XYZ file of C-alpha atoms in Angstrom:
320
model
C -11.754 33.471 7.719
C -10.711 36.717 9.400
C -8.957 37.935 12.530
C -7.878 41.160 14.211
C -9.668 43.936 16.077
C -13.413 43.232 16.278
C -15.514 45.758 14.364
C -12.748 46.836 12.003
C -13.628 46.334 8.332
C -11.266 44.117 6.383
C -9.437 45.864 3.495
C -10.727 43.329 0.973
C -9.243 45.075 -2.079
C -5.785 45.049 -0.509
C -6.151 41.396 0.499
C -7.235 40.291 -2.985
C -4.402 42.262 -4.576
C -1.960 40.616 -2.195
C -3.240 37.136 -3.035
C -2.852 37.804 -6.751
C 0.650 39.191 -6.254
C 1.694 36.139 -4.250
C 0.139 33.676 -6.715
C 1.537 34.683 -10.094
C 4.738 35.988 -11.607
C 8.367 35.569 -10.670
C 7.850 36.978 -7.163
C 5.105 34.547 -6.193
C 5.601 32.940 -2.778
C 2.660 30.526 -2.648
C 3.493 26.873 -3.231
C 3.841 23.420 -1.707
C 7.283 23.841 -0.098
C 7.742 24.070 3.668
C 8.875 27.694 3.282
C 5.604 28.521 1.533
C 3.619 26.821 4.302
C 5.549 28.680 6.979
C 5.009 32.026 5.248
C 1.283 31.327 5.094
C 1.226 30.393 8.787
C 3.076 33.600 9.670
C 0.831 35.720 7.464
C -2.264 35.312 9.635
C -0.538 35.673 13.008
C -1.700 38.515 15.275
C -0.437 38.338 18.875
C 1.006 34.881 18.158
C 4.717 34.527 18.907
C 5.409 31.605 16.556
C 3.853 29.996 13.451
C 1.855 26.854 14.169
C 2.219 24.000 11.669
C 2.000 20.226 11.848
C 2.208 17.319 9.378
C 1.975 13.549 9.654
C 1.349 10.357 7.716
C -1.177 7.681 8.648
C -2.310 4.336 7.280
C -5.788 3.005 6.542
C -6.245 -0.510 5.179
C -2.539 -0.696 4.380
C -2.497 2.541 2.363
C -0.504 5.592 3.458
C -2.030 9.059 3.521
C -0.795 12.485 4.524
C -2.254 15.241 6.666
C -0.952 18.782 7.115
C -2.327 21.821 8.846
C -1.785 25.218 10.386
C -3.608 27.397 12.861
C -3.259 30.690 14.677
C -4.417 32.109 17.963
C -3.013 33.246 21.300
C -5.700 35.365 22.941
C -9.501 35.562 22.979
C -9.413 31.773 22.923
C -12.334 29.677 24.128
C -13.897 28.182 20.988
C -17.340 26.635 20.976
C -17.749 25.662 17.354
C -20.588 23.493 16.108
C -21.727 21.858 12.879
C -22.996 24.117 10.091
C -26.665 24.794 9.515
C -26.312 23.684 5.900
C -24.158 20.903 4.419
C -22.208 23.423 2.349
C -21.214 25.486 5.385
C -18.221 25.236 7.681
C -17.569 25.222 11.412
C -17.741 28.624 13.094
C -17.342 30.221 16.602
C -10.045 34.462 16.888
C -8.838 31.057 16.280
C -8.287 30.024 12.677
C -7.344 26.519 11.582
C -6.911 24.760 8.262
C -6.289 21.020 7.856
C -5.596 19.283 4.547
C -5.344 15.618 3.625
C -4.781 13.659 0.426
C -7.278 10.992 1.509
C -10.549 10.700 -0.406
C -13.385 11.102 2.082
C -17.067 11.514 1.279
C -18.367 15.010 2.146
C -20.842 13.771 4.759
C -18.196 11.625 6.446
C -15.640 14.437 6.335
C -18.130 16.741 8.077
C -18.955 14.063 10.633
C -15.271 13.448 11.388
C -14.555 17.174 11.684
C -17.453 17.764 14.075
C -16.219 14.956 16.327
C -12.580 16.066 16.098
C -13.234 19.744 16.800
C -15.218 18.964 19.940
C -12.230 17.040 21.319
C -9.556 19.492 20.208
C -10.298 23.116 19.384
C -13.461 23.101 21.518
C -11.346 21.769 24.382
C -8.878 24.632 24.752
C -9.031 27.914 26.622
C -6.538 30.725 27.091
C -8.772 33.340 28.683
C -12.328 31.984 28.562
C -13.288 34.501 25.868
C -14.886 33.171 22.681
C -14.167 35.115 19.520
C -16.791 36.148 16.993
C -15.226 34.367 14.040
C -13.303 31.247 15.026
C -13.125 28.918 12.045
C -11.679 25.468 11.402
C -11.864 23.849 7.974
C -10.696 20.529 6.578
C -10.037 19.883 2.883
C -9.607 16.413 1.367
C -8.442 16.329 -2.264
C -8.194 12.554 -2.697
C -4.813 12.837 -4.419
C -3.562 9.644 -2.762
C -6.545 7.643 -3.986
C -6.834 6.122 -7.456
C -9.932 6.981 -9.463
C -11.338 3.458 -9.157
C -10.892 3.327 -5.374
C -13.916 4.139 -3.186
C -13.998 7.108 -0.839
C -13.690 6.652 2.900
C -17.283 6.614 4.075
C -18.702 5.848 7.505
C -21.559 3.743 6.118
C -19.595 1.828 3.479
C -16.562 1.049 5.675
C -17.118 2.010 9.337
C -13.702 0.695 10.429
C -11.790 2.794 7.869
C -13.853 5.846 8.775
C -13.214 5.324 12.492
C -9.465 5.198 11.845
C -9.631 8.411 9.806
C -11.780 10.116 12.455
C -9.345 9.258 15.240
C -6.349 10.381 13.150
C -8.076 13.694 12.423
C -8.959 14.123 16.109
C -5.400 13.458 17.263
C -3.997 15.800 14.616
C -6.481 18.564 15.476
C -5.608 18.196 19.172
C -1.908 18.668 18.355
C -2.701 21.876 16.475
C -5.063 23.123 19.190
C -2.476 22.594 21.918
C -0.028 24.832 20.046
C -2.493 27.700 20.553
C -2.508 27.155 24.324
C 1.288 26.889 24.438
C 1.369 30.308 22.776
C -1.320 31.753 25.062
C -0.873 35.453 25.702
C 1.481 35.861 28.648
C 1.271 32.157 29.528
C 4.031 30.549 31.592
C 2.401 27.117 31.985
C 0.679 24.550 29.766
C -1.951 22.710 31.801
C -3.900 19.566 30.938
C -7.161 19.239 32.864
C -8.448 15.656 32.968
C -11.877 14.826 34.358
C -12.788 11.163 34.849
C -15.680 9.212 36.340
C -18.448 11.407 34.922
C -21.945 10.184 33.968
C -21.569 11.482 30.376
C -18.879 12.918 28.127
C -20.749 16.239 28.173
C -20.587 16.304 31.979
C -16.847 15.587 31.993
C -16.222 18.186 29.292
C -18.259 20.846 31.107
C -16.384 20.335 34.380
C -13.014 20.392 32.607
C -14.016 23.589 30.816
C -15.086 25.260 34.071
C -11.795 24.436 35.786
C -9.832 25.592 32.739
C -11.564 28.968 32.625
C -11.565 29.725 36.349
C -9.616 32.943 36.903
C -8.903 31.832 40.470
C -7.455 28.502 39.322
C -5.414 30.164 36.580
C -3.962 32.843 38.865
C -3.109 30.208 41.479
C -1.221 28.313 38.782
C 0.734 31.445 37.906
C 1.504 32.040 41.582
C 2.483 28.357 41.935
C 0.000 27.944 44.771
C -1.419 24.409 45.200
C -4.849 25.783 46.086
C -6.986 22.709 45.374
C -10.020 24.381 46.959
C -10.376 26.554 43.866
C -10.334 23.456 41.660
C -12.994 21.806 43.815
C -15.154 24.937 43.834
C -15.043 25.118 40.038
C -15.908 21.422 39.832
C -18.934 21.780 42.080
C -20.333 24.785 40.210
C -21.377 22.719 37.175
C -24.824 21.046 37.137
C -24.408 17.389 36.150
C -26.826 14.806 34.774
C -26.437 12.843 38.037
C -25.939 14.109 41.609
C -22.330 14.748 42.580
C -21.269 12.852 45.699
C -18.509 14.889 47.405
C -17.267 11.779 49.226
C -16.234 10.237 45.900
C -14.292 13.183 44.485
C -10.512 12.991 44.099
C -8.198 15.836 43.025
C -4.519 15.435 42.235
C -1.576 17.022 40.453
C 0.060 14.771 37.875
C 3.674 15.627 36.987
C 4.789 15.171 33.382
C 8.107 13.543 34.311
C 6.509 10.158 34.948
C 6.694 10.327 38.742
C 3.694 9.456 40.907
C 0.697 11.822 41.090
C 0.330 14.022 44.170
C -3.097 13.505 45.822
C -4.675 16.703 47.125
C -8.169 15.426 47.909
C -9.101 11.743 48.330
C -12.742 10.656 48.607
C -13.680 14.183 49.554
C -11.130 14.392 52.350
C -8.118 16.755 52.190
C -4.731 15.058 52.101
C -1.774 16.276 54.120
C -0.020 17.859 51.148
C 3.741 17.857 50.776
C 3.985 21.549 49.919
C 7.586 21.211 48.729
C 6.661 18.536 46.191
C 3.505 20.416 45.228
C 5.659 23.464 44.502
C 8.040 21.351 42.424
C 5.178 20.042 40.288
C 3.327 23.317 39.850
C 6.520 25.205 39.008
C 7.022 23.053 35.908
C 6.099 24.437 32.511
C 3.815 21.426 31.853
C 1.506 19.853 34.423
C -1.806 18.049 34.704
C -4.758 18.566 37.029
C -6.787 15.386 37.449
C -10.291 15.301 38.918
C -12.148 12.028 39.501
C -15.885 12.437 40.073
C -16.616 8.794 40.891
C -20.161 8.770 39.503
C -19.680 7.312 36.024
C -17.254 6.049 33.399
C -16.915 8.950 30.962
C -13.905 11.277 30.739
C -12.704 14.390 28.922
C -9.575 16.492 28.583
C -9.127 20.248 28.317
C -5.969 22.252 27.720
C -5.412 25.643 29.306
C -2.722 27.951 30.672
C -2.168 30.314 33.579
C -3.023 34.011 33.904
C 0.076 36.197 34.257
C 0.803 39.900 34.635
C 1.893 39.841 30.992
C -1.590 38.759 29.877
C -3.079 41.883 31.457
C -0.411 44.068 29.857
C -0.917 42.581 26.375
C -4.679 43.056 26.466
C -4.548 46.421 28.207
C -2.311 47.733 25.420
C -3.995 45.882 22.520
C -5.128 48.970 20.553
C -2.517 51.447 21.767
């Protein structure tokens, strides 16, 4: 796992010396306390503005387990990580993430759960549409909460237990991934893009990704301009597994305060938009863009942010 300026060689000797210094002796700082976790999370920050940590407990078959994790990332964020070529490998695509659990999970099932979870979390975020060369997410399961005579969680032996673990891991990974977007370089808004009514999950995910990476959509969000035409244009630019019928497409803003959504496009026809209310919704720090394709039953979510002047400044000055 590495991060920083691409092409710069890591000072491995210095890193190894630092690990040894932090691991032994009276001045060691590594450990299981929250302070130790926070120091570790801060240690691999680059342009991040805050350390990103999460922890939770969950129950499978009446037994309680724990999960904890940390990640980093704020810019050059658009992961597209896939399963390893060999069973001993790890997921690759500069976002770094590490998740740990005390559940005992068979290696094949742990890999299967991670692949599923990453696709619906870290592979569903974008700050600037730029994929790094070395994004990495790992999950470690030490089985400390499981007695020696108890069987591992395995998708073939106990599909229901595995499904529960997989969904817990997915939800946890999504929480961590969203922290990266909330810390996006120069971001002023956290935006959930929901695409529904697609023929396949891949179709829904592709459309959500396209909207989330559109520079025109992201700059309109920063300018608090309810320009739904840019959302529709991004939607229509993605080839789908079934023909898109424009007369079935709906676009709306969904406020996060529980009030009713604001329709912008209904069955392909523009709505008379209440610009005052649209401004109120889009000026919030959190908002949702919802697109209904009307040609299927599958859905997907993506999390993104706006493009601000500060983003340009941060990346224009990155090496200076």
